[in-house]
Coordinates of C-alpha atoms in Angstrom, one line a residue:
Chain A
X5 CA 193.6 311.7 55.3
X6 CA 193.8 309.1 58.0
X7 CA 190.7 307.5 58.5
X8 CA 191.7 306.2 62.1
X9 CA 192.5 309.5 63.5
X10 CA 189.5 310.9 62.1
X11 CA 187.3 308.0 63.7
X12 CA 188.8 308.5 67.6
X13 CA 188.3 311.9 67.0
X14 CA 184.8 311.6 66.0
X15 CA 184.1 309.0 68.5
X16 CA 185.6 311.6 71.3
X17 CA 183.1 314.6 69.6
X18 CA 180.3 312.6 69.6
X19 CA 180.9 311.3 72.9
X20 CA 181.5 315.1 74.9
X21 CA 178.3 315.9 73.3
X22 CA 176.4 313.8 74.5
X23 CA 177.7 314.1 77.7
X24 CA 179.3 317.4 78.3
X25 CA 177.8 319.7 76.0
X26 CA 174.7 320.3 78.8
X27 CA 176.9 322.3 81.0
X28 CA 176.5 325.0 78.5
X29 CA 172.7 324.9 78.5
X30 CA 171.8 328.7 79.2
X31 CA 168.6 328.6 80.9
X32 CA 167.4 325.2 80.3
X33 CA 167.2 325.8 76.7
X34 CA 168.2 323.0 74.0
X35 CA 170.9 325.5 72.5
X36 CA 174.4 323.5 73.1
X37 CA 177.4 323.9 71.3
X38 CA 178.2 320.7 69.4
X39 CA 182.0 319.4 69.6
X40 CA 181.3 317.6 66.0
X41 CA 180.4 320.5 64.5
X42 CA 183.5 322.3 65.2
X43 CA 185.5 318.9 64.2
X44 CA 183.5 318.6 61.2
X45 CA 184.5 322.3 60.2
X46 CA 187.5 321.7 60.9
X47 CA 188.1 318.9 58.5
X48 CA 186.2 320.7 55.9
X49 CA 189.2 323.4 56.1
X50 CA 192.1 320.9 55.7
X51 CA 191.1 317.8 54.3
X52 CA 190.9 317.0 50.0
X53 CA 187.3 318.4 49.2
X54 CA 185.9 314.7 48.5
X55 CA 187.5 313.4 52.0
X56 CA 185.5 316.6 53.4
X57 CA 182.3 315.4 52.4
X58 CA 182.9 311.8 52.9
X59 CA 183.7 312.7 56.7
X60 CA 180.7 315.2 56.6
X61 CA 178.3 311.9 55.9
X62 CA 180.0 309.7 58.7
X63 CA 179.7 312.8 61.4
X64 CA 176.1 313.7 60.2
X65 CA 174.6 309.7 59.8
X66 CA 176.2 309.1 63.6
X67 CA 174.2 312.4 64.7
X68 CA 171.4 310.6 63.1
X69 CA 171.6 307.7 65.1
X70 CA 171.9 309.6 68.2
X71 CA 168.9 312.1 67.3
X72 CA 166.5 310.0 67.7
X73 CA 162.4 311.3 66.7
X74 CA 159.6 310.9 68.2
X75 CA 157.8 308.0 65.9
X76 CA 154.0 309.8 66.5
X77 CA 151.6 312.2 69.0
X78 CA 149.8 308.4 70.1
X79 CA 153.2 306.5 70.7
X80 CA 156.1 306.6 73.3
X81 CA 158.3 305.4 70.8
X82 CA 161.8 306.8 69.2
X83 CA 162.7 306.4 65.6
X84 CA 166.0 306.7 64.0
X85 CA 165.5 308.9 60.3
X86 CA 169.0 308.3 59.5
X87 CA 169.6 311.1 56.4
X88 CA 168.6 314.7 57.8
X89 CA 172.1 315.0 59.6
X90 CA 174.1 313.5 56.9
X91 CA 172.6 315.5 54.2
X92 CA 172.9 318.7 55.8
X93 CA 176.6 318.1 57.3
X94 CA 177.6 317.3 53.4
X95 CA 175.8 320.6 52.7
X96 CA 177.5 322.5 55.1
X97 CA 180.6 320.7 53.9
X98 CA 180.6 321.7 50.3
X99 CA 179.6 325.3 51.9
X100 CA 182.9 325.5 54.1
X101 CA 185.0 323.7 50.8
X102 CA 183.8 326.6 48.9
X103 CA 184.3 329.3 51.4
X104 CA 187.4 328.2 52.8
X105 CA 189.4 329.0 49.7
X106 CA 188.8 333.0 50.3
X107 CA 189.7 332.7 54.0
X108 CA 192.4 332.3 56.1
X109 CA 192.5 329.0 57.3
X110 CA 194.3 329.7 60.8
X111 CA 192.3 332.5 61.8
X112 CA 190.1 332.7 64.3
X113 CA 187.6 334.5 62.7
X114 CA 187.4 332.1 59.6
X115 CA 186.4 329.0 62.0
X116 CA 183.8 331.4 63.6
X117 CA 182.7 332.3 60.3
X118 CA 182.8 328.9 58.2
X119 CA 181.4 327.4 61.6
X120 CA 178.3 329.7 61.8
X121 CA 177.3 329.1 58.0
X122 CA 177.9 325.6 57.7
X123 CA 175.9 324.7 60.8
X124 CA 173.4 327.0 60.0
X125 CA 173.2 325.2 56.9
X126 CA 173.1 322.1 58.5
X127 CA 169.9 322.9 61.0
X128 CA 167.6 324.3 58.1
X129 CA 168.5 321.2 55.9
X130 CA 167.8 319.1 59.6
X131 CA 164.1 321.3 60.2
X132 CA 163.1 321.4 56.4
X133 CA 164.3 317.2 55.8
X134 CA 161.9 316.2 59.8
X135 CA 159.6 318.3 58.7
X136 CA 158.4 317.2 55.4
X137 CA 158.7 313.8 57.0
X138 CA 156.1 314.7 59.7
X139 CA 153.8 315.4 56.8
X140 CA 153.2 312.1 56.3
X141 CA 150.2 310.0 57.9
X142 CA 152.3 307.5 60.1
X143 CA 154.9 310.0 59.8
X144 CA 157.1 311.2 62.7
X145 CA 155.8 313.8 65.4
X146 CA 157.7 317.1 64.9
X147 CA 155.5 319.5 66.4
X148 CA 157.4 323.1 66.6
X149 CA 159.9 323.3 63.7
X150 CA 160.3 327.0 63.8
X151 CA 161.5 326.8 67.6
X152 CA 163.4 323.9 66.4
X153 CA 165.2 326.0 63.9
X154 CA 165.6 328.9 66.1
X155 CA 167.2 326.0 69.1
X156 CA 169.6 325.1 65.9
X157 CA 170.3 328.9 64.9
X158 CA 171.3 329.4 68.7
X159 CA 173.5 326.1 68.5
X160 CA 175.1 327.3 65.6
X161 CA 175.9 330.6 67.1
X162 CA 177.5 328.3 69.9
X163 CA 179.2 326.1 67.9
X164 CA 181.0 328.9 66.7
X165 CA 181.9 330.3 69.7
X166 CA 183.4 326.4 70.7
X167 CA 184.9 326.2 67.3
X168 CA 187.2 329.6 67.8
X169 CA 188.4 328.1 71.3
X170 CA 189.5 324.8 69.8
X171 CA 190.8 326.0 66.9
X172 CA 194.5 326.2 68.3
X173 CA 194.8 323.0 70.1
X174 CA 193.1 321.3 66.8
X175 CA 195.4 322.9 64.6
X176 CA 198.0 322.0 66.5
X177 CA 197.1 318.1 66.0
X178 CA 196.0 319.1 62.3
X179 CA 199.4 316.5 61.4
X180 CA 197.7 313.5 63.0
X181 CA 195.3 313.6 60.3
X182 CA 198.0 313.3 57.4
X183 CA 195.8 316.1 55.3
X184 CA 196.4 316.7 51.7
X185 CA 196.9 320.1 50.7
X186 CA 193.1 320.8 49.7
X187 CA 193.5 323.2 46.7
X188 CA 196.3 324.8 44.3
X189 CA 195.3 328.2 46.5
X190 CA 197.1 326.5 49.9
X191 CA 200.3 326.0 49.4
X192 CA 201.8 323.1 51.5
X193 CA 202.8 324.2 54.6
X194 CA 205.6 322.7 56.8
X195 CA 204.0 319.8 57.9
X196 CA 204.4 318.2 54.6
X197 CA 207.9 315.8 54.4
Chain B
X4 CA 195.8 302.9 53.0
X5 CA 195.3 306.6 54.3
X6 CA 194.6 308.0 50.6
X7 CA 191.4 308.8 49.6
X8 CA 189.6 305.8 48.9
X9 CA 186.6 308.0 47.4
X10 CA 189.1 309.1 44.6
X11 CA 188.7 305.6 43.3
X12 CA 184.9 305.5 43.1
X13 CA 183.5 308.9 42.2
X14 CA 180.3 307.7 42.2
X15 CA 180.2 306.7 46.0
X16 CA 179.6 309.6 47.0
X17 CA 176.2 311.3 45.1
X18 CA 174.8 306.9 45.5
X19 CA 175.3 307.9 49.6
X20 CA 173.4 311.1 49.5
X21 CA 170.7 309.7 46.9
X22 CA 170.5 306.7 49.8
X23 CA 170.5 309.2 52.2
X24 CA 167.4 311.5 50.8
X25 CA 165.7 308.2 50.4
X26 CA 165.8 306.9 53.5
X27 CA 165.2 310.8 54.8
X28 CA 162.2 311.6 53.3
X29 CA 160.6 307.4 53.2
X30 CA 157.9 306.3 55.0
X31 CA 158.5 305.5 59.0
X32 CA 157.1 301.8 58.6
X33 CA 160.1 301.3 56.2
X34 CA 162.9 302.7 57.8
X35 CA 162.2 302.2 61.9
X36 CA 164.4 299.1 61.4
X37 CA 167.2 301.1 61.8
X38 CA 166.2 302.0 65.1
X39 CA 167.9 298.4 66.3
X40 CA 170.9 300.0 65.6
X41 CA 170.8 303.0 68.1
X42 CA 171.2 300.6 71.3
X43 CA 174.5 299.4 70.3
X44 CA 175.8 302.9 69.0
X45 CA 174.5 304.5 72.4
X46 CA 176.5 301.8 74.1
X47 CA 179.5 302.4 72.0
X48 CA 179.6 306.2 72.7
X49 CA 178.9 305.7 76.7
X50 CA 183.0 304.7 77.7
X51 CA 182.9 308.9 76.3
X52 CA 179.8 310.1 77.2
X53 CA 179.6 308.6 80.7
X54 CA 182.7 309.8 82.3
X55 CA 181.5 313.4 80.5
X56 CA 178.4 313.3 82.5
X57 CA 180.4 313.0 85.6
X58 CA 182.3 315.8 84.8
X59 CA 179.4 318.1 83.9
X60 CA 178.0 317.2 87.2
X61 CA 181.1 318.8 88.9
X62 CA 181.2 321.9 85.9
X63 CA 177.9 322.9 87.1
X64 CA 175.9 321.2 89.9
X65 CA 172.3 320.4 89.1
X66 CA 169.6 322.5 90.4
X67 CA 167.3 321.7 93.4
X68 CA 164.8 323.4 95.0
X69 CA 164.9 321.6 98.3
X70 CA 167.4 323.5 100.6
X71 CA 170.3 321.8 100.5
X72 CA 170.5 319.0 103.4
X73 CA 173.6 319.2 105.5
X74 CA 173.6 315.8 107.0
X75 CA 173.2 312.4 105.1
X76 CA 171.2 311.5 107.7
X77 CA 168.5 314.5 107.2
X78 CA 168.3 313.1 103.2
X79 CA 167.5 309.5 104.1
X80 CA 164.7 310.4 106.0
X81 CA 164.1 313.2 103.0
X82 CA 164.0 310.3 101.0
X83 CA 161.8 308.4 103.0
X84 CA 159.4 311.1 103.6
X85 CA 159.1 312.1 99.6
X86 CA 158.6 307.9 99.0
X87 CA 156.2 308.2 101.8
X88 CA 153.8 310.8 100.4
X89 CA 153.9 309.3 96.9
X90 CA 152.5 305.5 98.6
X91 CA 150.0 307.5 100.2
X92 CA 148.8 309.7 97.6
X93 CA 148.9 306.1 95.6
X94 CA 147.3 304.8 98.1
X95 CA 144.4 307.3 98.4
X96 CA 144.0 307.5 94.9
X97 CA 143.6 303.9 94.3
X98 CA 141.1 303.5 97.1
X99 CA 138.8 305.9 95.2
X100 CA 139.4 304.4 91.9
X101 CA 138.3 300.9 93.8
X102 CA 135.5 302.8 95.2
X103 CA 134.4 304.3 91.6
X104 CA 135.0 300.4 90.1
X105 CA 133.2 298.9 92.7
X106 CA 130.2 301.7 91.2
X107 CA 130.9 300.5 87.6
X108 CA 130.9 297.0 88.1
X109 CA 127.5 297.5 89.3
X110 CA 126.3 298.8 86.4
X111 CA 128.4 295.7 84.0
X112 CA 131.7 297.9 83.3
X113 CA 134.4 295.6 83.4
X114 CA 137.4 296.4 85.8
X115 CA 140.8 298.3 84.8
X116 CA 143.3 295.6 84.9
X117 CA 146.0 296.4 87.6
X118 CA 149.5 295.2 87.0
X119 CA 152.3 295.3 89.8
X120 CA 155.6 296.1 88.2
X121 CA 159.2 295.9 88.7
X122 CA 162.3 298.6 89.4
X123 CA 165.3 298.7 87.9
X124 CA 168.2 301.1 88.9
X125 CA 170.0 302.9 85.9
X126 CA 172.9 305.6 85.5
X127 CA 172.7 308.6 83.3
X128 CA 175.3 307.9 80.6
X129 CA 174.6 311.0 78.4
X130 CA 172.1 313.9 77.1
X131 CA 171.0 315.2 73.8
X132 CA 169.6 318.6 74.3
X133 CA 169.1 318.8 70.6
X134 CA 166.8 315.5 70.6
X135 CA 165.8 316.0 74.3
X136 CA 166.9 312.2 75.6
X137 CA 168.7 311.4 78.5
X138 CA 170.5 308.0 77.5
X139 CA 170.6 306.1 80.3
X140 CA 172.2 302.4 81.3
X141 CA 171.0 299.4 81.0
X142 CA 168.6 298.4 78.7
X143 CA 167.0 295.5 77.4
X144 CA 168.9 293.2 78.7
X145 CA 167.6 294.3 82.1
X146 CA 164.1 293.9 80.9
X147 CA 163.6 297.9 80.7
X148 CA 160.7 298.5 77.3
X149 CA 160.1 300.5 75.3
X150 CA 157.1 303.2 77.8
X151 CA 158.3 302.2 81.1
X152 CA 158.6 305.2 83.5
X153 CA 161.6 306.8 85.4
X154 CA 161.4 308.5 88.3
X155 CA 163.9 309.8 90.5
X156 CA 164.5 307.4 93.7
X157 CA 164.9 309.8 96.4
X158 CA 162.4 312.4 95.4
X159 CA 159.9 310.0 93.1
X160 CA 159.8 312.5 91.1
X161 CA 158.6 311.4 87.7
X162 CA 161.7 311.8 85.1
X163 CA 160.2 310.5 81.7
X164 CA 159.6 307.4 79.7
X165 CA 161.9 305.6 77.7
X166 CA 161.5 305.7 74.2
X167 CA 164.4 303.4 73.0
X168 CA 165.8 300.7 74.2
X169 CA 169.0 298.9 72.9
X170 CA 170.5 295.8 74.8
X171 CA 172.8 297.9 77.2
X172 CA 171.4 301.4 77.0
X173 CA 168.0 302.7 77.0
X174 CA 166.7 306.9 76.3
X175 CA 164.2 308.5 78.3
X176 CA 162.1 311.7 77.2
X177 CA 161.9 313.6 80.1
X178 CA 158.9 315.3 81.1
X179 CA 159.7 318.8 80.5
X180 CA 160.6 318.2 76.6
X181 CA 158.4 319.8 74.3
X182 CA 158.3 316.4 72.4
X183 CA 156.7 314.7 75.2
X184 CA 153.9 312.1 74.5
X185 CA 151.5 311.6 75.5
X186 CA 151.0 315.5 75.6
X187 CA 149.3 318.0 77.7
X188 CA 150.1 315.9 81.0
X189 CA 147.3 315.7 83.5
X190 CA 147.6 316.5 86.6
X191 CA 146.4 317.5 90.0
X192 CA 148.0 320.2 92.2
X193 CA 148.2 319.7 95.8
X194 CA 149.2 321.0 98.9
X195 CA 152.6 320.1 99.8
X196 CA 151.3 317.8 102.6
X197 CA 149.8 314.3 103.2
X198 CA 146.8 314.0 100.9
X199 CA 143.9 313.0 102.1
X200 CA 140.8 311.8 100.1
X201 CA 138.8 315.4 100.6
X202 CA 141.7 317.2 99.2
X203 CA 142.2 314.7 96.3
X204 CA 138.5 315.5 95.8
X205 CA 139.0 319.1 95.4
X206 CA 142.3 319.2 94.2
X207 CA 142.8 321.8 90.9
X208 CA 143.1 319.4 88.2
X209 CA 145.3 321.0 84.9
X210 CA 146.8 320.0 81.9
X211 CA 150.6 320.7 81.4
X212 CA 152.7 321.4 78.6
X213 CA 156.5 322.0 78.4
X214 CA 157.8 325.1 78.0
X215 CA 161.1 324.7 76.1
X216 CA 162.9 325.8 78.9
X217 CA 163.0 323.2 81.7
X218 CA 159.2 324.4 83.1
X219 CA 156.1 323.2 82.3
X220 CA 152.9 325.3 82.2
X221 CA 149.2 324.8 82.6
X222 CA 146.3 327.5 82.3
X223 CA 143.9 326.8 84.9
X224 CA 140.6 327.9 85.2
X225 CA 140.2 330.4 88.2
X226 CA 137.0 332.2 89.5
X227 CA 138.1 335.9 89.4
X228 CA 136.3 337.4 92.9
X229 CA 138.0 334.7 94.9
X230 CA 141.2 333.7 96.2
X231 CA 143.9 331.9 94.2
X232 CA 143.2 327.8 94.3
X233 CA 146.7 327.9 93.5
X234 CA 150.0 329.1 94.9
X235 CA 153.7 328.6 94.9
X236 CA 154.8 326.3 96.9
X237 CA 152.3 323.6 96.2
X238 CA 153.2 320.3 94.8
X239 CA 151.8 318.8 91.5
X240 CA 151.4 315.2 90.8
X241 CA 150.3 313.3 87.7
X242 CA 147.1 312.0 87.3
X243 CA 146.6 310.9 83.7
X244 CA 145.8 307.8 82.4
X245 CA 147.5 307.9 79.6
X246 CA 150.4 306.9 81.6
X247 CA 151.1 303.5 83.5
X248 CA 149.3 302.9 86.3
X249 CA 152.2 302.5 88.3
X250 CA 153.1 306.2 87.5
X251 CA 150.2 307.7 89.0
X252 CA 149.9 310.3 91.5
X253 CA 154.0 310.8 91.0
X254 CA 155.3 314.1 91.6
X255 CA 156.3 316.5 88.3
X256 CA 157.4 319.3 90.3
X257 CA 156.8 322.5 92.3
X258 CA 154.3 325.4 92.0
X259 CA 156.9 328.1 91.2
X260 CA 155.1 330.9 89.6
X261 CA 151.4 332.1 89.3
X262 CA 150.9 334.5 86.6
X263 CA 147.8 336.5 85.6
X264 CA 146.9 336.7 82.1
X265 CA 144.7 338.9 80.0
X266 CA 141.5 336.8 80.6
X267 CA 140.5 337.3 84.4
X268 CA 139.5 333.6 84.6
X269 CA 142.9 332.2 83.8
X270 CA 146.2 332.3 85.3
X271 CA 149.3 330.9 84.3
X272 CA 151.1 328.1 86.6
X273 CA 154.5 327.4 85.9
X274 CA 155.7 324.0 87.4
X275 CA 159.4 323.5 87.7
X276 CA 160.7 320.0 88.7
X277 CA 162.5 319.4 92.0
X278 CA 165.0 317.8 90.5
X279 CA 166.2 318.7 86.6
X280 CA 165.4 315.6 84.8
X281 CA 167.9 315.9 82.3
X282 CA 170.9 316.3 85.3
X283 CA 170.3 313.2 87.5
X284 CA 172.9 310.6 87.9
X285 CA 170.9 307.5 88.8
X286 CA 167.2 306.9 88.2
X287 CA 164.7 304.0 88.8
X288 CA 163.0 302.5 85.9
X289 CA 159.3 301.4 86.7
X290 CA 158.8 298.7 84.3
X291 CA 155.0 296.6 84.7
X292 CA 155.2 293.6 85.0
X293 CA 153.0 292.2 82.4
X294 CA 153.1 288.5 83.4
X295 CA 151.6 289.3 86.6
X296 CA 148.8 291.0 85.2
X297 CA 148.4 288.4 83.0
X298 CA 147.9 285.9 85.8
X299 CA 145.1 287.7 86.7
X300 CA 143.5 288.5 89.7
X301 CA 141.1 287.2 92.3

């Protein structure tokens, strides 16, 4: 896989989320569709299983950085818990490596599909990892986690939606990312020289 | 170069995510040094983020409750107006805070210190629904810390307060996020006119909390054979000390609903901001300015 490619990419997702990904906001609600989600999933279809989950740590630990927590109820304060993104994105990741071998990796469907349960995936490991941390005295302040998992069940939902309108145009550049045929099930397709 | 480097070092992988569920699950104290990092990240996504903002701006205009102005000149003098009403509510409030110090200090309570502060003008380079931050530019280097207050200029509405603060970029919780702190907000709700020290005196005092959904909501006390103390339309302002001084009596939005509940002696006020905080494409940072306060006073 090239490394590069995959970097721009995920510099680019990262990026529209943060600042396109509120022009879907129905109602002034958190739920958003997440542009590093869909490329997540989509590497997680194409790429060797370990380059899968290695990319799932690098999209989930920058999500990290960018989610930042509140640090308690008394402070103003943002903390960074660098983990609950990564671990659920390599989750979700070993999810979609398992999954994808029973699917069809161009259709539609299947990105809806893989996208739905790997990001749902993703958001439980995200609510259950913030709030065992918000257990703690000194901990962080993570005061509704079931409307936080319900905001990340919509999300996924979304996500899914986004991932079956980019699927074309990112399977189309799937040859910038030099993927190795993932499994003895695929065989290589014409990209391959 | 492009082959998979974890193929030679299997065990890369399961040390990351053992890292990984250590520093998820330890102690805030021993992991907030990773914060530091966040600034420069922030800034390194903004040459994306930025130009995405001004493209979500034209993909779906921001909300406002104001009828639209049709003439520049008509929002300048909106402006003006809005900035108005907030100095004299200021005003008014302080000169009854002076009045109740002036009472304390007869009786031996020391004074509350009173700082001036400083404004800074920042751009909206991104938003996180998920985390509820608006990441805005600059940041430290610009002196903006970590609890100063943004406001929108033309409006001075009250936005949020910033929460992290890297050299170039700096975050802001709005107001309407349910991860707000300090939280319930107090405020007073007023008439959408000049206030005056008899209505700051009989003004509805409340206690807001966010809704989730861009609204925040206080249940206020009502006297059930009487008329309404509160009706849409009506302006409410913050009034908690909680908060910097210099954010007092700021505007947090606009009566919009009035809703009775089950219990006769409550309703429901839902306040919606004139301005969506998370949508803005400048704001002023209000940052005290701790040197002077620590000149002291007369």
């Amino acid at each position: 896989m090239n490394w590069f490619v995959f970097a721009i990419f995920t510099w680019l997702a990262i990026g529209l989320d943060e600042g396109l990904a509120d022009v879907f906001q129905p109602f002034g609600w958190a739920v958003t569709p997440s542009f590093a989600h869909v490329l997540l999933v989509f590497v997680c279809v194409w790429a060797p299983s370990r380059s899968a989950y290695a990319a799932a740590l690098i999209i989930g630990a920058a999500q990290d950085f960018v989610a930042a927590v509140p640090a308690g109820v008394e402070t103003s304060q943002d903390v960074v818990v660098l983990g609950p993104h990564a671990l659920g994105a390599l989750l979700g990741a070993s999810l979609i490596v398992n999954l994808r071998s029973v699917m069809i990796k161009k259709s539609l469907v299947s990105m809806f599909v893989l996208t739905f349960f790997g990001v749902t995936l993703l958001e439980i490991v995200v609510t259950a990892s913030l709030s065992i941390r918000s257990i703690y005295p000194n901990g962080i302040s993570y005061p509704s986690p079931s409307r936080a998992l319900l905001v990340g069940l919509g999300s996924a939902v979304y996500s899914s939606l986004l991932a079956t309108v980019l699927s074309t145009p990112l399977n189309a550049l799937s040859g910038l990312f030099h993927f190795r045929s993932p499994g003895p099930s695929f065989p290589s397709n014409s990209r391959r020289r | 170069m492009s082959r998979s480097h974890a193929n030679q070092s299997p065990a890369a992988l399961p040390i990351a995510a053992v890292l990984l569920v250590i520093t998820t699950l330890a102690p805030t104290a021993l992991t907030s040094w990773m914060t530091a990092f966040r600034g420069p990240f922030m800034a390194f996504l903004a040459p994306v983020s930025h130009p995405g903002t001004w493209l979500s701006r034209r993909l779906r205009p921001p909300v406002e409750l104001e009828t639209p102005v049709e003439q520049a000149t008509r929002e300048q003098l909106e402006a003006q107006l809005y900035e108005l009403l907030q100095m004299h509510a200021r005003a008014t409030r302080e000169n009854l805070d002076l009045r109740a110090m002036i009472a304390q200090l007869q009786s031996g309570v020391p004074f509350e210190d009173r700082s001036s502060f400083r404004q800074v003008l920042a751009s909206r380079t991104g938003y996180n629904a998920r985390a509820g931050l608006v990441e805005l530019r600059p940041g430290a280097l610009k002196g903006v810390e970590i609890g100063a207050v943004a406001l929108d200029g033309s409006t001075m509405q009250l936005i949020g307060t910033v929460t992290t603060v890297g050299p170039t970029t700096c975050s802001v919780r709005p107001i309407t996020d349910v991860n707000i702190s300090p939280s319930p907000i107090e405020a007073l709700i007023l008439p959408d006119e000049p206030v005056t020290p008899e209505m700051l005196a009989a003004a509805q005092e409340c206690s807001l909390e966010p809704t989730g959904a861009g609204t925040l909501l206080a249940s206020v006390g009502v006297d059930p054979y009487a008329d309404l103390p509160v009706r849409a339309g009506m302006l409410v302002r913050l009034n908690d000390r909680a908060w910097p001084g210099n954010a007092r009596m700021l505007l947090i939005g606009e009566v919009t609903q009035v809703r009775r509940t089950d219990n006769p002696r409550f309703v429901d006020v839902i306040v919606t901001p004139v301005r969506e905080p998370t949508r803005l494409r400048d704001v002023v940072i209000r940052i005290e300015d701790r040197a002077d306060g620590e000149g002291g006073g007369p």
